[in-house]
Tab-separated table of C-alpha atoms and ligand atoms in Angstrom:
chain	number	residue	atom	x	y	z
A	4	UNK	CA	0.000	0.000	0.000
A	5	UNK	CA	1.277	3.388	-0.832
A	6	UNK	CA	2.932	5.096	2.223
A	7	UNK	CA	0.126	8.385	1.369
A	8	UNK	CA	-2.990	5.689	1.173
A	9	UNK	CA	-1.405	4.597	4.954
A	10	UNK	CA	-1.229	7.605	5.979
A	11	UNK	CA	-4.543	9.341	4.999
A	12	UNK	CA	-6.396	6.063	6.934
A	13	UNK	CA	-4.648	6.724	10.091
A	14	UNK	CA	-5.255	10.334	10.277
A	15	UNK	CA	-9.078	9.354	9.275
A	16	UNK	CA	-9.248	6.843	12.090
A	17	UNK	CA	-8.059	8.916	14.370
A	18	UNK	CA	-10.279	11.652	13.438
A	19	UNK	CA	-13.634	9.241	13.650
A	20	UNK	CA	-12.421	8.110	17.099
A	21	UNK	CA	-12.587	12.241	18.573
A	22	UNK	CA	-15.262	12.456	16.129
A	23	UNK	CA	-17.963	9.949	15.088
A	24	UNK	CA	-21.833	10.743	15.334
A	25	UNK	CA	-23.921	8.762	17.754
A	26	UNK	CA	-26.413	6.616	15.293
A	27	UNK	CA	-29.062	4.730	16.673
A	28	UNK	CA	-28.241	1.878	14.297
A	29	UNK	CA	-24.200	2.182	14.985
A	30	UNK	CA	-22.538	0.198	17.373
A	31	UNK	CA	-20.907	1.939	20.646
A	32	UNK	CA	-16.881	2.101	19.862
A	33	UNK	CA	-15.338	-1.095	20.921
A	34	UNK	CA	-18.876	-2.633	20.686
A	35	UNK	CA	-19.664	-5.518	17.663
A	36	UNK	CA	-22.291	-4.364	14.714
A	37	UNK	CA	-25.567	-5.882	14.583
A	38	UNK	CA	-25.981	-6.857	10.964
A	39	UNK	CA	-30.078	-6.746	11.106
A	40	UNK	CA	-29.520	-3.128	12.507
A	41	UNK	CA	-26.684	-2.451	9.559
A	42	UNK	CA	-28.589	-3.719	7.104
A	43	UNK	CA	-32.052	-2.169	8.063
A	44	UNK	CA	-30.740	1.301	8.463
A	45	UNK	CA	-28.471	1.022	5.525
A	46	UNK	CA	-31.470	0.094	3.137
A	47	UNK	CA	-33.137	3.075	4.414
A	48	UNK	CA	-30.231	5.298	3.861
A	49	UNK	CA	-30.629	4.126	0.023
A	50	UNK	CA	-32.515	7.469	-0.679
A	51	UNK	CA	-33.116	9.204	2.066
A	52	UNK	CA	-30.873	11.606	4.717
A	53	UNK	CA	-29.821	10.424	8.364
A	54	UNK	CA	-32.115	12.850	9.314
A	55	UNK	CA	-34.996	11.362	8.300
A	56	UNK	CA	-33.757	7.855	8.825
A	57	UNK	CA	-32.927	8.995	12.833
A	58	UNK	CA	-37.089	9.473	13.019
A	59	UNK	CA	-37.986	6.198	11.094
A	60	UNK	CA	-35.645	3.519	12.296
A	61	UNK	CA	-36.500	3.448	16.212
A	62	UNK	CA	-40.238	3.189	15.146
A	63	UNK	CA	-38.937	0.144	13.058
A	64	UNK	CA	-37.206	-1.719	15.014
A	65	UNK	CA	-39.395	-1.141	18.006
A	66	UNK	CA	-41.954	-3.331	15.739
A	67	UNK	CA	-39.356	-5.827	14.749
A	68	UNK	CA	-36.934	-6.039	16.932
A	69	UNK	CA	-35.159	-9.386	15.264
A	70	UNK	CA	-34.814	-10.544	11.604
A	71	UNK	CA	-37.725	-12.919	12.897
A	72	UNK	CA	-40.186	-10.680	13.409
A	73	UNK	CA	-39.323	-8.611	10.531
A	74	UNK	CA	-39.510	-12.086	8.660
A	75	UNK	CA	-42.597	-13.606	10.301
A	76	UNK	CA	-44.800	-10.258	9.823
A	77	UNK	CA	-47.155	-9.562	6.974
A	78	UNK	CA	-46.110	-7.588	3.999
A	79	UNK	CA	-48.640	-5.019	4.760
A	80	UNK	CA	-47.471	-4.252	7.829
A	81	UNK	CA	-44.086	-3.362	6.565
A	82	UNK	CA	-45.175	-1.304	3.821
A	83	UNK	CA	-47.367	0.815	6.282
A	84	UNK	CA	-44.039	1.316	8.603
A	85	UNK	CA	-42.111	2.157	5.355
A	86	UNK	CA	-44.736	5.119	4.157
A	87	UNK	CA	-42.739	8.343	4.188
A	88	UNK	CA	-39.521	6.858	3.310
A	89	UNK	CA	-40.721	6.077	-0.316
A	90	UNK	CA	-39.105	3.726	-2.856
A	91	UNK	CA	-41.384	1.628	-1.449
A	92	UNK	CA	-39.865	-1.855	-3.790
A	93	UNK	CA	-37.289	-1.769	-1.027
A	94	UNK	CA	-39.341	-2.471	1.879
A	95	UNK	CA	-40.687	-5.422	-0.147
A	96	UNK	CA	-37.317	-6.702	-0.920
A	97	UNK	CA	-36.461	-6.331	2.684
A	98	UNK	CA	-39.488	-8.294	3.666
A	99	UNK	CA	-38.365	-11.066	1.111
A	100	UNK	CA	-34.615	-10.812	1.983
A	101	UNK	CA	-35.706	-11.420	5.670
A	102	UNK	CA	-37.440	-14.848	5.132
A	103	UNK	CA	-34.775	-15.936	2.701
A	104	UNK	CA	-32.472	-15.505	5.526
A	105	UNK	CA	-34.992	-16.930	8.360
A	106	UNK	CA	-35.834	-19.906	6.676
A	107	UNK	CA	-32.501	-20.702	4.533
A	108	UNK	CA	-29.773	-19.420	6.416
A	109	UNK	CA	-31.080	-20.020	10.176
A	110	UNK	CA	-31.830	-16.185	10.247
A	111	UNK	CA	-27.464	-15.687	9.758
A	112	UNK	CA	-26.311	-13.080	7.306
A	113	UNK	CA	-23.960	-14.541	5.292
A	114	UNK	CA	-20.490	-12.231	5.877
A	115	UNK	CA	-19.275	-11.751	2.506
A	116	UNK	CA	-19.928	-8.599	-0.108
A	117	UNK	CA	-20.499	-11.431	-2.740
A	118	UNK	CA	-22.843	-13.621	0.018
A	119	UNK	CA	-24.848	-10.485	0.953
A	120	UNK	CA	-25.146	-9.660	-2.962
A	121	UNK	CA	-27.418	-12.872	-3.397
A	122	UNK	CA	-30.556	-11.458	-1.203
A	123	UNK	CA	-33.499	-9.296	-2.666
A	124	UNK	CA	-32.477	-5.739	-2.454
A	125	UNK	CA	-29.076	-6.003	-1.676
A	126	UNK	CA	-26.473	-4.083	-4.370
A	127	UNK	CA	-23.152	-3.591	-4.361
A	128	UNK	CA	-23.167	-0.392	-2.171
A	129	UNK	CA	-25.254	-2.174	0.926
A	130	UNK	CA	-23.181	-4.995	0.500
A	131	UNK	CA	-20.150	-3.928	0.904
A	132	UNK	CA	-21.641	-1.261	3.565
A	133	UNK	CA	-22.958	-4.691	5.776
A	134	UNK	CA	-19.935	-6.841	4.810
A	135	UNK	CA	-17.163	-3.800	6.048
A	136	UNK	CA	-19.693	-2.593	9.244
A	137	UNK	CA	-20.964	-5.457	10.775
A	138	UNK	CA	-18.348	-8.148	9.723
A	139	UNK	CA	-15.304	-6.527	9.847
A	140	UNK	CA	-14.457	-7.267	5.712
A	141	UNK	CA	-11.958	-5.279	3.584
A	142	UNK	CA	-15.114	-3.991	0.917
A	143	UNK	CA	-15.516	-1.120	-0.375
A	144	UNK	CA	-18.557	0.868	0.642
A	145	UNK	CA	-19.207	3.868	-1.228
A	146	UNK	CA	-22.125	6.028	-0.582
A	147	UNK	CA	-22.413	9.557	-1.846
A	148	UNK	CA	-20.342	11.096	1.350
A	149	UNK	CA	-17.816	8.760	0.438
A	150	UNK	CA	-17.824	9.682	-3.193
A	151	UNK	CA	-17.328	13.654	-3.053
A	152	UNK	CA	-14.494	12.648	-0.029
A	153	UNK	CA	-12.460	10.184	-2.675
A	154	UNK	CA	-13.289	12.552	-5.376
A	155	UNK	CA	-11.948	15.808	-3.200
A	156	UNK	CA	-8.853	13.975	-2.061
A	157	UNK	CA	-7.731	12.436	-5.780
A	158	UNK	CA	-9.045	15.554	-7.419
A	159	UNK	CA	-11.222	13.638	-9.857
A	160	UNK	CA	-12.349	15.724	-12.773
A	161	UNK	CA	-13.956	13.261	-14.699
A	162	UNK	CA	-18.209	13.920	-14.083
A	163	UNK	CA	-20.388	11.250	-12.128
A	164	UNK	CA	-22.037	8.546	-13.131
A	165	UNK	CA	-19.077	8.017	-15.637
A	166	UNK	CA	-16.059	8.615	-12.670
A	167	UNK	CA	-17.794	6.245	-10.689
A	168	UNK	CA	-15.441	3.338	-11.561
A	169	UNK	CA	-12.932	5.305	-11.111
A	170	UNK	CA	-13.681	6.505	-7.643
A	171	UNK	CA	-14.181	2.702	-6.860
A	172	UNK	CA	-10.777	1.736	-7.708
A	173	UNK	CA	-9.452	4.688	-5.398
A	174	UNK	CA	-11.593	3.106	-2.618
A	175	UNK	CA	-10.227	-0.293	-3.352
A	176	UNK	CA	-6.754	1.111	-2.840
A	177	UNK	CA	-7.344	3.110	0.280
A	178	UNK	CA	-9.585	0.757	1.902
A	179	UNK	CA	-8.139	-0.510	5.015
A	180	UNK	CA	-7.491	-4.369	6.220
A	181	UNK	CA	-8.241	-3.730	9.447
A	182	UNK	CA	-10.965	-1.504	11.211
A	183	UNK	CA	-12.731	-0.797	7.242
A	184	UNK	CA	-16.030	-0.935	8.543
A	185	UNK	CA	-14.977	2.133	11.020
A	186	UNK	CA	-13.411	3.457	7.701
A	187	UNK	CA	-15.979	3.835	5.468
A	188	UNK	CA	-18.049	4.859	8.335
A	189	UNK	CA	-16.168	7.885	8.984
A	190	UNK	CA	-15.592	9.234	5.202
A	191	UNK	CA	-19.449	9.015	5.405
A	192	UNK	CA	-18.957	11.400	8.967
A	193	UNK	CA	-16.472	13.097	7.311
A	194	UNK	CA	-18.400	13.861	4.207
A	195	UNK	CA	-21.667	14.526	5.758
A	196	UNK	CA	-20.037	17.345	8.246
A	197	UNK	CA	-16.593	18.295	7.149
A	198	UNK	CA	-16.283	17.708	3.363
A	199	UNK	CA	-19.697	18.698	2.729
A	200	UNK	CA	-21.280	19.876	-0.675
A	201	UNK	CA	-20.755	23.515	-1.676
A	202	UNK	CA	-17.993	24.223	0.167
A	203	UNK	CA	-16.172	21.978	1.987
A	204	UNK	CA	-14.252	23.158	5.505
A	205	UNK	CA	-11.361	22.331	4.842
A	206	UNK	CA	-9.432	23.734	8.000
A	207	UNK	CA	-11.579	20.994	10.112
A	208	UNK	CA	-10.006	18.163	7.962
A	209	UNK	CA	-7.384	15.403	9.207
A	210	UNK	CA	-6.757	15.358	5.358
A	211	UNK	CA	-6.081	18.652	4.746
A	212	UNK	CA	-2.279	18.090	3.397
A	213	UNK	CA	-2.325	15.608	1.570
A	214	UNK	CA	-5.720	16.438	-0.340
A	215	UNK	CA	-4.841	16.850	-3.907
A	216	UNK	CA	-8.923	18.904	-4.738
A	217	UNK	CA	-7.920	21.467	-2.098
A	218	UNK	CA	-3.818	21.818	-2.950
A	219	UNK	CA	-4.909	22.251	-6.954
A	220	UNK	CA	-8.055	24.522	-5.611
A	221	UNK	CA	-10.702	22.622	-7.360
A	222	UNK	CA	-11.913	20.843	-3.670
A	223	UNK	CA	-15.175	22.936	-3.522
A	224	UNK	CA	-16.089	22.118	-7.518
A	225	UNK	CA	-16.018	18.075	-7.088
A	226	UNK	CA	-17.496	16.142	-7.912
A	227	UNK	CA	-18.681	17.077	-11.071
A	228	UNK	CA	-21.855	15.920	-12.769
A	229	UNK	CA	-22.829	14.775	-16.011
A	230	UNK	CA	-25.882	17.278	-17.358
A	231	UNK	CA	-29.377	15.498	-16.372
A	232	UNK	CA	-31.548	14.394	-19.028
A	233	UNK	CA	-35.217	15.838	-18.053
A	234	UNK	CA	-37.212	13.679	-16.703
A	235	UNK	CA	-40.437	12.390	-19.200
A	236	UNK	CA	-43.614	13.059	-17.896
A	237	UNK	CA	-46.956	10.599	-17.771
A	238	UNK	CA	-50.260	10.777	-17.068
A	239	UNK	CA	-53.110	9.261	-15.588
A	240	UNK	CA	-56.772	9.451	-13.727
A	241	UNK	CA	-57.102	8.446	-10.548
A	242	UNK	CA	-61.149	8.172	-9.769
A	243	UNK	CA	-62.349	8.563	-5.602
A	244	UNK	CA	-65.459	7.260	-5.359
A	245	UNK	CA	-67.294	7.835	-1.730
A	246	UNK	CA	-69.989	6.266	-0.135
A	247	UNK	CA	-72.959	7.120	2.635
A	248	UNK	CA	-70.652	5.151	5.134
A	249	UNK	CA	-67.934	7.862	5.134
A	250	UNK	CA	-66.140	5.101	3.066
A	251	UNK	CA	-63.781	5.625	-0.035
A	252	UNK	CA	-62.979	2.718	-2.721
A	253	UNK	CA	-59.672	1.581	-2.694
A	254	UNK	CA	-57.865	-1.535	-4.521
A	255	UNK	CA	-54.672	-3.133	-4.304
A	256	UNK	CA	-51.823	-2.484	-6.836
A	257	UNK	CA	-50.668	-5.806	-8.666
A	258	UNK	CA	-47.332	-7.104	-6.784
A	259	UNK	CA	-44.943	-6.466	-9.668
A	260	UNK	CA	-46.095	-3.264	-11.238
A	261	UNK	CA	-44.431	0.476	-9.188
A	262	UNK	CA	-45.565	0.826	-5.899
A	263	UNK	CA	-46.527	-3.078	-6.281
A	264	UNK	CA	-48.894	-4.394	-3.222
A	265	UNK	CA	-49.518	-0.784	-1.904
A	266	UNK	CA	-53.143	0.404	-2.337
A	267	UNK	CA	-54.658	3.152	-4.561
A	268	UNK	CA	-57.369	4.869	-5.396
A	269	UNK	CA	-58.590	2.870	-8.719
A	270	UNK	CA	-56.555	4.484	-11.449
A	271	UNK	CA	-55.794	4.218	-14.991
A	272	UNK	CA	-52.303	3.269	-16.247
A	273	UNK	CA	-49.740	5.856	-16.440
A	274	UNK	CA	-48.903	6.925	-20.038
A	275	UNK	CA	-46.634	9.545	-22.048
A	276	UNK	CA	-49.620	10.855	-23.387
A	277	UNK	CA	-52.372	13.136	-21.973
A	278	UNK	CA	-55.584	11.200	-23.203
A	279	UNK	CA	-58.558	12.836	-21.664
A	280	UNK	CA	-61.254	10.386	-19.829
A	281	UNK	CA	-64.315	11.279	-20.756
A	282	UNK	CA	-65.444	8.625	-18.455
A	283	UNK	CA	-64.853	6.573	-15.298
A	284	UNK	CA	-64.879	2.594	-15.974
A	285	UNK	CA	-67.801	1.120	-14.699
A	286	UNK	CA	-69.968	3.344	-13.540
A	287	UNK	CA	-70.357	5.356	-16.531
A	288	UNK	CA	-74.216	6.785	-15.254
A	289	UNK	CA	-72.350	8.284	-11.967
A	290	UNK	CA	-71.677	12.610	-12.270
A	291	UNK	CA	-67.719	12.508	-11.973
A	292	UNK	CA	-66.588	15.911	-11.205
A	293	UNK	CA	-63.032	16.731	-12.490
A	294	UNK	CA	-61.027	18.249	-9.478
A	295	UNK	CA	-59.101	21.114	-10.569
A	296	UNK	CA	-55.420	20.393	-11.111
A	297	UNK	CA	-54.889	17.283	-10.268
A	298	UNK	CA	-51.741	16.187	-8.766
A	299	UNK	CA	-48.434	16.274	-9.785
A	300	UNK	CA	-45.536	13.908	-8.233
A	301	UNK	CA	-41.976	13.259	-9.096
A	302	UNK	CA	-40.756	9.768	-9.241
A	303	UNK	CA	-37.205	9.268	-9.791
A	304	UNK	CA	-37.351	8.483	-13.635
A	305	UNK	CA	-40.359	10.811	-14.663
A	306	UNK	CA	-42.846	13.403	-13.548
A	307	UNK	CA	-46.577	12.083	-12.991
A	308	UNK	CA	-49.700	14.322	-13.473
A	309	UNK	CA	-53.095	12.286	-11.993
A	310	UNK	CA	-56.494	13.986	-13.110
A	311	UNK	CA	-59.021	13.034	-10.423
A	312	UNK	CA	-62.223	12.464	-10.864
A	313	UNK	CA	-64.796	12.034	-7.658
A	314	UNK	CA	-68.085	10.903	-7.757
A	315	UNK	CA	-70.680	9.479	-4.982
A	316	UNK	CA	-71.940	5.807	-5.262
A	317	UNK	CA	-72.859	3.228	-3.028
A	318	UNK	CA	-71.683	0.885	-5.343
A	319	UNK	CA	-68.421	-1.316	-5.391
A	320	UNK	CA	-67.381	-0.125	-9.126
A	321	UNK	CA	-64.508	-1.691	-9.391
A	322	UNK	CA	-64.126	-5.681	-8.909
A	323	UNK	CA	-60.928	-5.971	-7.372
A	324	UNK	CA	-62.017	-2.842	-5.008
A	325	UNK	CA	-63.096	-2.382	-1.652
A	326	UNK	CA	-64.262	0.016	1.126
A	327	UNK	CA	-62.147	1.753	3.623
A	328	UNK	CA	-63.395	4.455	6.387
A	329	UNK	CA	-61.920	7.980	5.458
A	330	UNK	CA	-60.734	8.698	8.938
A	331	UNK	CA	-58.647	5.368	9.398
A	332	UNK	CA	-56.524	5.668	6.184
A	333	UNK	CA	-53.134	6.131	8.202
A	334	UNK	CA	-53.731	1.777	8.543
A	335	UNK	CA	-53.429	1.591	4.822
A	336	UNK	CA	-50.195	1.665	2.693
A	337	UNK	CA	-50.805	4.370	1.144
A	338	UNK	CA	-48.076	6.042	-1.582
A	339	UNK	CA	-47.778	9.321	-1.018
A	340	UNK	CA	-49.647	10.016	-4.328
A	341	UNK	CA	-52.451	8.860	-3.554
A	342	UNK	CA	-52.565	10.331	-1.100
A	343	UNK	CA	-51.942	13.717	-1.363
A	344	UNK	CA	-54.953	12.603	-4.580
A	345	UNK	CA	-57.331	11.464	-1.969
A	346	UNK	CA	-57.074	14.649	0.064
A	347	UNK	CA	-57.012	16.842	-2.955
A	348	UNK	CA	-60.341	15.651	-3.714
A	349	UNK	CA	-61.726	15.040	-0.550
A	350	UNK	CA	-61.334	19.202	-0.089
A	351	UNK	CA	-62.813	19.703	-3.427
B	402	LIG	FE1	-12.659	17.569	1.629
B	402	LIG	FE2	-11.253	19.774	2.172
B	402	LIG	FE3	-10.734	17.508	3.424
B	402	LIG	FE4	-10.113	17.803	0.880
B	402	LIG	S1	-9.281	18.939	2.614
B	402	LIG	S2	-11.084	16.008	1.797
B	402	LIG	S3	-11.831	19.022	0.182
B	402	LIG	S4	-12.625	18.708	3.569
C-alpha cells in the first residue's frame, strides 16, 4: 500500500475516534455491529438523509426487533411502517430478503460482499456497507459522502455517473485491512459534516495536506456531474369514489407493477400521453366531477400528473375494489400520491 494511502487512513481513524456521530443503528466504539440493525438502516439510507432515517428507524425496530419478526410479519405491515420513506420496492425486498435468511440461512447473514449480494435488495453499495460494518471485511462501501471525499482527495475531474469506476478503484486502494467498517463509516462522517457539498471546511479536515482537490483549488467544484436528461412526464386518472358510510374505494396495486402491493385509489395506467377520460370505468351513469389540477408527483425516472375524478356511489365499481373508512386511512399503505390525490379531492 502506498505510504500516502497509509497515511490518509490513520489520520481518518483517528479523526472518527474524537469524532464519530452517535447513530441509533451504529454500534458503541469497541462494541460488535448488529448486521439486522446495519442492514435495516443502511437500506433506508438508500434514498433518504440520516435525518430522516434517525425518526424512522427506532419506530422500526421497536416493531421488529429481530430478523424474525421482521420475517414472520405480513407484507402489509411493513409497507405501512415504510410510508414516508418512499421507494417503497425496497421495503418489499427487505421483507423477502428477511425470510430468505430466516428460513434458509437459520436467520445468519452470510459475511461476505459477494454472500450479501445474493438477497433481494441487496447491491453492491449495501453490500459492501454490511460486509465492512458489521463483519469486519476489507469492501468497499461507497455512498455519496464517500464519493465527493475520494473525489476531493484524488481531485477527480472526470463527471459522475461516468467517474464512478474510477472513484471505486481509489476506494479499493485506500480501503483498510483492518478496522474498514470504522473506515468507510467515517468518510461518510467526514463527508456529511466536514467535506460537505458547496464548500467543503477544509481547515476541520485530518486530510487537509495531503488532499490533492484542495492543494490544486478545485476541492469545492467536485465532484462534477454529467448534465441530467429531463425527466419524461406521464399521465393518468385516478377516480375517488365515496360512499354514505364515510367510506372511499380503494384496490390493491398488482405485486410487480411500481408501488406493487400498496393500495390506490382505482386508477388508470400511467402513459406519455395526456388522453382525456371522458369517463370513469364502470360506472359510466355516476356525475364525476373533475377536481381542478390534479396532482403532480416526481418519481425518480419521470414526472406524474393524476387527473381526479370524484363521484358518490354506493356501489363497489370496481371488482378488485373495496371500502375503507376515510378517517382510518393512516392503517393503509398508502403512496404518497395517492394520497396527497385522496385529500385533494376530498377538499374539493
Ligand atoms: Fe474535503 Fe477539504 Fe478535506 Fe479535501 S481537505 S477532503 S476538500 S474537507
Amino acid at each position: 500500500m502506498p505510504k500516502t494511502a497509509a497515511l490518509i487512513q490513520k489520520k481518518i481513524l483517528t479523526w472518527y475516534d474524537r469524532n464519530r456521530r452517535d447513530l441509533p443503528w451504529r454500534a458503541k466504539a469497541g462494541e460488535r455491529s448488529d448486521p439486522y440493525a446495519v442492514w435495516i438502516s443502511e437500506i433506508m439510507l438508500q434514498q433518504t438523509t440520516v435525518p430522516a432515517v434517525m425518526k424512522y428507524f427506532p419506530r422500526f425496530m421497536s416493531r421488529f426487533p429481530r430478523l424474525e419478526d421482521l420475517a414472520k410479519a405480513p407484507l402489509d405491515e411493513v409497507l405501512v411502517l415504510w410510508q414516508g420513506l418512499g421507494y417503497y420496492a425496497r421495503a418489499r425486498n427487505m421483507h423477502k430478503a428477511a425470510q430468505i435468511l430466516w428460513r434458509q440461512h437459520k436467520g445468519m447473514f452470510p459475511d461476505t460482499a459477494e454472500g450479501l449480494r445474493q438477497l433481494p435488495g441487496i447491491g453492491e453499495y449495501t453490500a459492501g456497507a454490511i460486509a465492512a460494518i458489521a463483519f469486519g471485511q476489507k469492501s468497499v462501501a461507497m455512498d455519496a459522502n464517500v464519493e465527493r471525499v475520494l473525489a476531493r482527495l484524488y481531485a477527480v475531474t472526470d463527471p459522475l455517473p461516468g467517474s464512478k469506476k474510477q472513484l471505486r478503484a481509489l476506494a479499493h486502494d485506500i480501503a483498510p485491512a483492518q478496522r474498514a467498517g470504522d473506515f468507510w463509516q467515517a468518510l461518510m462522517d467526514l463527508g456529511s459534516t466536514v467535506c460537505v457539498s458547496g464548500r467543503p471546511l477544509c481547515d476541520s479536515c485530518p486530510a487537509q495536506k495531503n488532499c490533492l482537490g484542495l492543494a490544486q483549488g478545485i476541492a469545492a467544484s467536485l465532484p462534477r456531474k454529467a448534465e441530467k436528461k429531463p425527466k419524461p412526464k406521464r399521465y393518468g386518472q385516478a377516480f375517488l369514489v365515496c360512499n354514505t358510510k364515510g367510506q372511499i374505494l380503494l384496490r390493491r396495486r398488482a405485486g410487480k407493477s411500481m408501488l406493487g402491493d400498496m393500495v390506490e385509489l382505482p386508477s388508470s395506467d400511467w402513459d406519455l400521453k395526456n388522453a382525456e377520460k371522458k369517463s370513469a370505468p364502470g360506472l359510466p351513469q355516476a356525475e364525476w366531477k373533475k377536481i381542478k389540477g390534479g396532482v403532480r408527483h416526481g418519481f425518480t425516472h419521470f414526472d406524474l400528473h393524476l387527473d381526479i375524478y370524484a363521484a358518490n356511489s354506493n356501489r363497489k365499481i370496481f371488482k378488485e375494489g373495496f371500502w375503507h373508512n376515510i378517517g382510518d386511512l393512516h392503517q393503509m399503505a398508502l403512496p404518497t400520491l395517492f394520497k396527497k390525490a385522496i385529500r385533494k379531492a376530498l377538499a374539493g
